[in-house]
Amino acid sequence: MSIVMKFGGTSVADAAALENVASVVATEREAAPVVVVSAMSGVTDALLAATDIASLQEVFERHRSVSRALLEDDEAFAERLSSAEQEIAELLGAPAERPSERKRVQDAVVSFGEVLSSALLAELLNQHGIVARQVDARRCIITDEEHTNAAPLMTETFARSKSELLPLVESGVVPVLGGFIGATAQGVTTTLGRGGSDYTAALLGAALDVSEIQIWTDVTGVLTADPRVVPEAQTIERLSYSEAAELAYFGAKVLHPKTIQPAIESSIPVRICNSRAPQEAGTLVGPQSETSPRTVKAIAHKSGVTTVQITSLRMLGAYGFLRALFEVFDKHRTVVDVVTTSEVSVSLSLDDASALPAIVEDLERLGTVRVEPGRAIICVVGEGLRGTPGIAARVFSTISDINVTLISQGASSINFTFAIEEERVKEAVTRLHEEFFATKRHKRHRTEGKV
Ligand code: ADP
Ligand code: ASP
Ligand code: MG
């Protein structure tokens, strides 16, 4: 049985980070790892922003200088790099007219970030005496044709991943694949959506039925809140699959929202570790959660959300209304996140408001529509929320001066979710974190200080 080890963009950002990855892989050598790697941090953004090849010189230079610094013999990689440069130049030089064509070209260009980082890491591992081979992920991850956000075709992906990777693993070779990228059955390059390397790791893990999927990143596991907002956030030792899924979905970027699904289906534990501090334990996500002394495990948040409210007296006692309403979102291929209903109104939140004008036009046939952009969702998560009364009251009294809408307790009852105005989200998360996670002494001290 092997394991999957996925290293994110910051873990392969420069020569020092890559050296670190090589030593982390070396420590797991006995576990027969399959390595998945993101593009060097910032490379995907740079490739997406590129309109001409000249704007990418910095990206190529970064790869060139890292390979010179690390590889004793960098000739093969230098060749790979110049052929990438040439291919990207050709792709950018033939501007696409139709939007669908543009997305296809975009996927082809952006894929080079992962192609190059995986080539570099495979070379480096070999130099460290770990027999490794770069495997083109497009031979394993087979997807539909939804460019920039493709969905894997599971049967094909599992079969191809097994046939490409198992012979290598069984003969003691470490396969190194770029995450995030895939190909259609016809071999056209696709991508799985931003942050999708985690998803690649989970798909390969499920296909190979590994004993653990490890996500190596720049923080020690899943923390009690986003550390950029709450610097004192702490690592959570254990999370259930459902807790991790809710957190990922509602903004904890450390785990891509789609990562958990393949792991659940095969009951594979997912471990989130820090590539800069590999000795720290990180977070283990599995079927069972630890029984936490604290009811709340973590607080996630997500900004840039739009809420939509549809009010109609026609809803009263009528069936078919909700179906008609959701058909509008279906038609415009827009995902709805949180939904709440009353007798005469439905409120919901959207992440992607790009189709909103057309959606509103259709919704206005059903009732009065009110749109509020600039909202944020806060999600309080913990298996212990199930059956613990008073959490909502604590949440609301902590942020009583902030207007809360769209209150929802998910069907699983392990999350409590609501929307507030975007400008106050950092303040709200900080205060909630203090309420649910500060030690008693710390809290008392703060109160005394206030008086
Ligand atoms: P990678 O490039 O390794 O995939 P990401 O940037 O996608 O890394 O995810 C890691 C980042 O997620 C962290 O640096 C942190 O800022 C952010 N993050 C947001 N919420 C959380 C959370 N609850 N726990 C840990 N990290 C979080
Ligand atoms: N490189 C891709 C991105 O930046 C995928 C990933 O890092 O997971 O979105
Ligand atoms: Mg990520």
XYZ file of C-alpha atoms and ligand atoms in Angstrom:
488
model
C 0.000 0.000 0.000
C 1.344 3.325 -0.832
C 0.614 6.922 0.116
C 0.010 10.135 -1.840
C 2.048 13.213 -0.890
C 0.887 16.529 -2.367
C 3.038 19.653 -2.141
C 1.419 23.060 -2.733
C 2.822 26.116 -4.507
C 4.689 27.618 -1.558
C 6.267 24.221 -0.820
C 7.983 24.342 -4.234
C 8.408 28.127 -4.466
C 12.213 28.218 -4.590
C 15.376 26.142 -4.327
C 15.298 25.932 -0.521
C 11.641 24.871 -0.477
C 12.256 22.194 -3.111
C 15.231 20.813 -1.180
C 12.927 20.570 1.789
C 10.364 18.625 -0.252
C 13.050 16.178 -1.340
C 13.975 15.476 2.270
C 10.331 15.073 3.312
C 9.786 12.569 0.474
C 12.955 10.753 1.533
C 11.582 10.194 5.034
C 8.476 8.495 3.565
C 10.384 6.395 1.071
C 9.375 3.132 2.705
C 5.695 4.021 2.314
C 5.968 3.921 -1.515
C 4.874 7.512 -2.156
C 3.169 8.924 -5.228
C 4.049 12.628 -5.336
C 1.703 15.350 -6.601
C 2.972 18.892 -6.979
C 1.499 22.330 -7.711
C 3.097 24.983 -9.883
C 5.664 27.159 -8.079
C 3.705 29.795 -6.153
C 2.586 32.694 -8.351
C 3.232 30.812 -11.598
C -0.415 29.906 -12.274
C -1.441 33.544 -11.747
C 1.351 34.739 -14.050
C 0.385 32.259 -16.772
C -3.263 33.275 -16.505
C -2.363 36.957 -16.780
C -0.007 36.460 -19.727
C -1.033 38.048 -22.956
C 2.338 37.732 -24.641
C 5.421 35.619 -24.128
C 7.501 38.621 -23.001
C 5.341 38.979 -19.891
C 6.424 35.496 -18.833
C 10.186 36.013 -18.881
C 10.272 36.278 -15.105
C 8.495 32.916 -14.756
C 10.991 31.160 -17.015
C 13.906 32.874 -15.308
C 12.674 31.646 -11.923
C 12.567 28.034 -13.124
C 15.945 28.414 -14.809
C 17.689 29.804 -11.753
C 16.149 27.222 -9.398
C 17.195 24.362 -11.683
C 20.725 25.792 -11.965
C 20.945 26.107 -8.203
C 19.654 22.589 -7.526
C 20.502 20.244 -10.357
C 24.007 18.950 -10.948
C 23.041 18.339 -14.540
C 20.303 20.749 -15.577
C 20.527 20.143 -19.304
C 17.409 17.978 -19.650
C 15.356 20.437 -17.623
C 16.743 23.407 -19.594
C 15.560 21.704 -22.773
C 12.136 21.039 -21.267
C 11.936 24.693 -20.285
C 12.778 26.044 -23.710
C 10.318 23.725 -25.406
C 7.685 24.943 -22.916
C 8.575 28.531 -23.819
C 8.131 27.765 -27.467
C 4.815 25.962 -27.006
C 3.426 28.761 -24.838
C 4.573 31.369 -27.373
C 2.678 29.487 -30.081
C -0.468 29.213 -27.940
C -0.401 32.915 -27.074
C 0.386 33.893 -30.650
C -2.812 32.393 -32.043
C -5.526 34.442 -30.340
C -8.776 32.583 -29.900
C -12.007 34.237 -30.940
C -14.781 32.234 -29.288
C -14.999 32.149 -25.442
C -14.960 28.334 -25.386
C -11.811 28.384 -27.503
C -10.227 30.937 -25.159
C -10.755 28.650 -22.184
C -9.197 25.753 -24.054
C -6.100 27.813 -24.826
C -6.008 29.079 -21.235
C -5.921 25.508 -19.887
C -3.155 24.583 -22.323
C -1.043 27.589 -21.259
C -1.647 27.281 -17.534
C -0.814 23.549 -17.479
C 2.871 24.363 -17.956
C 3.128 25.530 -14.346
C 2.548 21.981 -13.075
C 4.350 20.320 -15.986
C 7.549 22.223 -15.178
C 7.408 21.943 -11.383
C 6.882 18.173 -11.587
C 9.769 17.788 -14.073
C 12.020 19.750 -11.746
C 11.067 17.806 -8.639
C 11.464 14.424 -10.356
C 15.021 15.372 -11.410
C 15.823 16.598 -7.933
C 14.561 13.410 -6.260
C 16.727 11.300 -8.554
C 19.711 13.422 -7.620
C 18.933 12.638 -3.976
C 19.082 8.923 -4.752
C 15.299 8.472 -4.812
C 14.410 6.784 -8.072
C 11.636 9.018 -9.404
C 9.875 9.541 -12.697
C 7.731 12.418 -13.922
C 4.371 11.089 -15.082
C 2.155 13.367 -17.166
C -1.037 13.775 -15.106
C -2.972 14.109 -18.359
C -2.452 10.392 -18.846
C -4.179 9.691 -15.506
C -6.810 12.357 -14.799
C -9.403 12.020 -17.563
C -12.089 14.709 -17.495
C -15.120 16.120 -19.270
C -14.693 19.096 -21.596
C -15.596 21.835 -19.128
C -12.372 23.821 -19.592
C -11.000 25.672 -16.532
C -13.296 23.704 -14.234
C -13.329 20.168 -15.587
C -14.881 17.240 -13.730
C -13.011 13.933 -13.693
C -14.578 10.880 -15.305
C -14.089 8.529 -12.392
C -14.049 5.145 -14.111
C -11.522 6.221 -16.733
C -9.434 8.182 -14.222
C -9.221 5.251 -11.809
C -8.366 2.761 -14.542
C -5.749 4.983 -16.187
C -4.180 6.024 -12.872
C -3.802 2.385 -11.884
C -2.310 1.291 -15.159
C 0.098 4.255 -15.340
C 1.188 4.341 -11.709
C 0.974 0.878 -10.162
C 3.779 -0.684 -12.238
C 6.083 2.178 -11.191
C 5.121 1.995 -7.521
C 5.507 -1.785 -7.520
C 9.005 -1.533 -8.943
C 10.061 1.007 -6.319
C 9.918 4.116 -8.532
C 8.359 7.320 -7.132
C 5.931 8.798 -9.688
C 5.841 12.615 -9.661
C 2.765 14.250 -11.196
C 1.588 17.811 -11.630
C -1.691 18.406 -9.829
C -4.591 20.467 -11.204
C -4.244 19.323 -14.830
C -6.018 16.618 -16.755
C -7.132 15.814 -20.282
C -10.307 14.899 -22.092
C -10.669 11.380 -23.496
C -9.365 12.887 -26.761
C -6.230 14.096 -25.004
C -7.046 17.838 -24.909
C -5.595 19.547 -21.795
C -8.085 20.617 -19.106
C -7.780 21.917 -15.535
C -9.763 21.070 -12.411
C -10.311 24.641 -11.144
C -8.095 26.875 -9.006
C -6.495 25.105 -6.071
C -7.277 21.776 -7.756
C -4.001 20.005 -6.976
C -5.468 18.807 -3.676
C -8.256 17.220 -5.700
C -5.727 15.462 -7.968
C -4.058 14.029 -4.861
C -7.374 12.710 -3.549
C -8.363 11.227 -6.917
C -5.060 9.377 -7.239
C -5.270 8.287 -3.610
C -8.713 6.796 -4.175
C -7.688 5.198 -7.488
C -4.687 3.483 -5.895
C -6.492 2.842 -2.603
C -3.589 4.311 -0.639
C -3.313 4.204 3.141
C -3.047 7.995 3.508
C -3.366 11.183 1.445
C -0.937 13.825 2.718
C -1.451 17.496 1.838
C 1.795 19.388 2.527
C 1.329 23.157 2.727
C 2.654 26.322 4.390
C 0.764 26.053 7.692
C 0.574 23.273 10.273
C -2.706 21.625 9.366
C -6.210 23.001 9.505
C -6.349 25.812 12.041
C -9.213 27.041 14.209
C -9.536 30.062 11.849
C -7.776 31.557 8.854
C -4.336 32.503 10.262
C -4.202 35.597 8.051
C -7.157 36.956 10.011
C -6.531 35.350 13.409
C -2.768 34.993 13.973
C -3.335 33.052 17.216
C -5.399 30.329 15.497
C -4.370 26.839 16.614
C -3.910 23.542 14.794
C -6.871 21.154 15.073
C -5.636 17.636 15.762
C -8.538 15.722 14.262
C -11.486 16.501 12.040
C -14.249 14.323 10.694
C -14.722 14.223 6.933
C -17.911 16.268 7.290
C -16.237 18.926 9.414
C -13.371 19.231 6.928
C -15.780 19.388 3.993
C -17.811 22.202 5.579
C -14.666 24.177 6.430
C -13.207 23.760 2.962
C -16.474 24.704 1.317
C -16.888 27.832 3.412
C -13.455 29.283 2.830
C -10.665 27.357 4.600
C -8.365 27.491 1.579
C -5.967 24.970 3.108
C -8.110 22.178 1.630
C -9.815 22.323 -1.757
C -13.563 21.656 -1.285
C -13.591 18.677 -3.634
C -10.710 16.886 -1.898
C -12.716 15.110 0.739
C -15.222 13.315 -1.510
C -12.879 10.725 -3.065
C -11.299 10.168 0.369
C -14.672 9.513 2.011
C -15.725 7.053 -0.649
C -12.647 4.937 -0.009
C -12.329 5.774 3.738
C -8.792 7.071 3.270
C -7.409 9.353 5.996
C -6.221 12.792 4.850
C -3.350 14.395 6.757
C -2.513 18.095 6.409
C 1.111 18.903 7.255
C 3.544 21.801 7.129
C 6.395 21.330 4.655
C 8.379 24.011 6.510
C 7.923 22.243 9.859
C 7.547 18.544 8.949
C 8.032 17.420 12.553
C 4.786 19.107 13.631
C 1.810 16.757 13.744
C -0.717 18.688 11.639
C -4.344 17.633 11.228
C -5.757 14.201 10.579
C -9.084 14.050 8.754
C -10.919 10.756 8.939
C -14.269 9.075 9.471
C -14.328 9.911 13.159
C -13.772 13.191 14.890
C -12.046 13.425 18.258
C -14.477 14.188 21.025
C -13.509 17.753 21.512
C -13.793 19.471 24.859
C -14.837 22.490 22.844
C -18.061 22.250 20.924
C -16.838 24.501 18.131
C -13.890 23.135 16.155
C -13.225 25.982 13.743
C -14.576 29.147 12.158
C -14.305 29.568 8.397
C -15.223 32.586 6.337
C -15.572 33.525 2.730
C -15.826 37.044 1.290
C -17.018 38.230 -2.108
C -20.409 36.588 -1.718
C -23.678 37.924 -3.187
C -27.023 37.240 -1.539
C -30.303 37.150 -3.441
C -33.773 37.316 -1.935
C -36.900 36.402 -3.873
C -40.218 37.357 -2.311
C -43.542 36.213 -3.712
C -46.988 35.654 -2.287
C -47.341 32.944 -4.917
C -45.135 30.792 -2.724
C -47.801 30.509 -0.026
C -49.072 26.950 0.021
C -48.023 26.373 -3.580
C -45.856 23.590 -4.823
C -43.586 23.848 -7.827
C -42.348 27.300 -6.835
C -38.987 26.162 -5.486
C -38.448 23.937 -8.489
C -39.061 26.869 -10.839
C -36.678 28.975 -8.777
C -33.828 26.492 -8.783
C -34.320 25.804 -12.467
C -33.225 29.400 -13.048
C -29.895 28.737 -11.345
C -29.574 25.445 -13.161
C -30.164 27.143 -16.500
C -27.428 29.692 -15.817
C -25.071 27.056 -14.377
C -24.657 28.929 -11.124
C -23.966 27.170 -7.849
C -26.055 28.183 -4.848
C -24.322 27.905 -1.446
C -26.623 28.670 1.465
C -30.417 28.662 1.190
C -33.048 29.736 3.688
C -36.786 29.974 3.171
C -39.797 31.477 4.889
C -43.437 31.264 3.830
C -43.110 33.979 1.238
C -39.437 34.388 0.536
C -36.290 32.503 -0.345
C -32.811 33.865 0.398
C -29.673 32.362 -1.016
C -26.001 33.073 -1.486
C -23.801 32.825 -4.558
C -20.041 32.722 -4.919
C -20.004 33.337 -8.616
C -22.227 36.260 -9.570
C -21.104 36.478 -13.190
C -24.469 35.312 -14.562
C -26.452 37.458 -12.111
C -28.021 39.955 -14.544
C -29.552 37.103 -16.566
C -30.550 35.245 -13.385
C -32.319 38.307 -11.968
C -34.198 38.808 -15.218
C -35.560 35.255 -15.006
C -36.236 35.425 -11.252
C -38.298 38.585 -11.638
C -40.936 36.463 -13.368
C -41.347 34.638 -10.035
C -41.383 37.519 -7.587
C -39.631 40.594 -6.255
C -35.859 40.205 -6.298
C -33.365 41.916 -4.041
C -29.631 41.528 -4.645
C -26.970 42.377 -2.088
C -23.351 42.193 -3.226
C -20.381 42.608 -0.890
C -21.466 40.021 1.658
C -19.409 37.444 3.534
C -20.348 34.035 4.883
C -19.163 32.875 8.282
C -19.387 29.194 9.134
C -18.956 27.836 12.653
C -18.162 24.105 12.522
C -18.023 21.194 14.959
C -19.534 17.726 15.319
C -20.420 18.811 18.857
C -22.845 21.438 17.544
C -25.250 18.573 17.055
C -27.221 18.585 20.236
C -25.474 21.446 22.019
C -27.998 24.199 22.666
C -27.014 27.821 22.967
C -24.334 28.059 20.272
C -26.442 30.393 18.144
C -27.111 32.606 21.148
C -23.377 32.792 21.921
C -22.570 33.626 18.305
C -25.196 36.364 18.124
C -24.361 37.960 21.447
C -20.664 38.065 20.507
C -21.399 40.046 17.355
C -24.675 41.645 18.458
C -23.804 44.967 16.820
C -23.374 43.341 13.394
C -26.372 42.736 11.159
C -26.728 39.024 10.433
C -28.769 37.533 7.562
C -29.256 34.171 5.901
C -28.944 32.108 9.053
C -28.765 28.399 8.414
C -27.927 25.239 10.257
C -26.900 22.607 7.722
C -28.855 19.356 7.569
C -25.904 17.560 9.153
C -26.225 19.990 12.112
C -22.482 20.284 12.384
C -22.322 23.795 11.004
C -23.952 27.071 11.759
C -23.740 29.497 8.861
C -24.760 33.100 8.290
C -24.012 36.152 6.174
C -22.810 39.596 7.234
C -21.466 42.623 5.404
C -18.022 42.001 3.956
C -16.324 44.995 5.587
C -16.879 43.577 9.056
C -15.918 39.954 8.466
C -12.402 40.148 9.926
C -13.665 41.839 13.043
C -16.471 39.286 13.415
C -14.193 36.260 12.939
C -11.656 37.663 15.399
C -14.327 38.236 18.039
C -15.898 34.814 17.529
C -12.503 33.149 17.727
C -11.819 34.892 20.974
C -15.215 33.841 22.331
C -14.869 30.172 21.421
C -11.109 29.578 21.611
C -9.382 32.007 23.964
C -8.389 30.395 27.231
C -10.492 31.411 30.231
C -7.618 33.361 31.785
C -6.999 35.230 28.584
C -10.665 36.119 28.243
C -11.006 37.286 31.819
C -7.870 39.352 31.430
C -9.283 41.048 28.369
C -12.533 41.841 30.142
C -10.672 43.236 33.135
C -8.615 45.378 30.786
C -11.780 46.796 29.304
C -13.386 47.776 32.595
P -1.091 25.375 -1.048
O -0.424 26.294 -2.034
O -0.129 24.550 -0.264
O -2.205 24.575 -1.657
P -3.027 27.254 -0.002
O -2.569 28.687 -0.070
O -3.979 26.788 -1.042
O -1.728 26.332 0.041
O -3.660 26.947 1.424
C -2.942 27.250 2.606
C -3.418 28.582 3.169
O -4.792 28.467 3.551
C -2.739 28.997 4.440
O -1.523 29.666 4.198
C -3.780 29.896 5.100
O -3.490 31.251 4.857
C -5.086 29.559 4.410
N -6.156 29.173 5.349
C -7.407 29.699 5.376
N -8.134 29.155 6.349
C -7.347 28.251 6.980
C -7.522 27.367 8.082
N -8.680 27.276 8.747
N -6.488 26.590 8.449
C -5.313 26.641 7.798
N -5.072 27.465 6.750
C -6.071 28.261 6.345
N -1.491 25.794 -9.443
C -2.933 25.746 -9.343
C -3.471 27.013 -8.732
O -2.695 27.904 -8.379
C -3.432 24.525 -8.624
C -3.016 24.416 -7.166
O -2.053 25.077 -6.753
O -3.632 23.624 -6.461
O -4.652 27.160 -8.651
Mg -4.247 25.005 -2.127
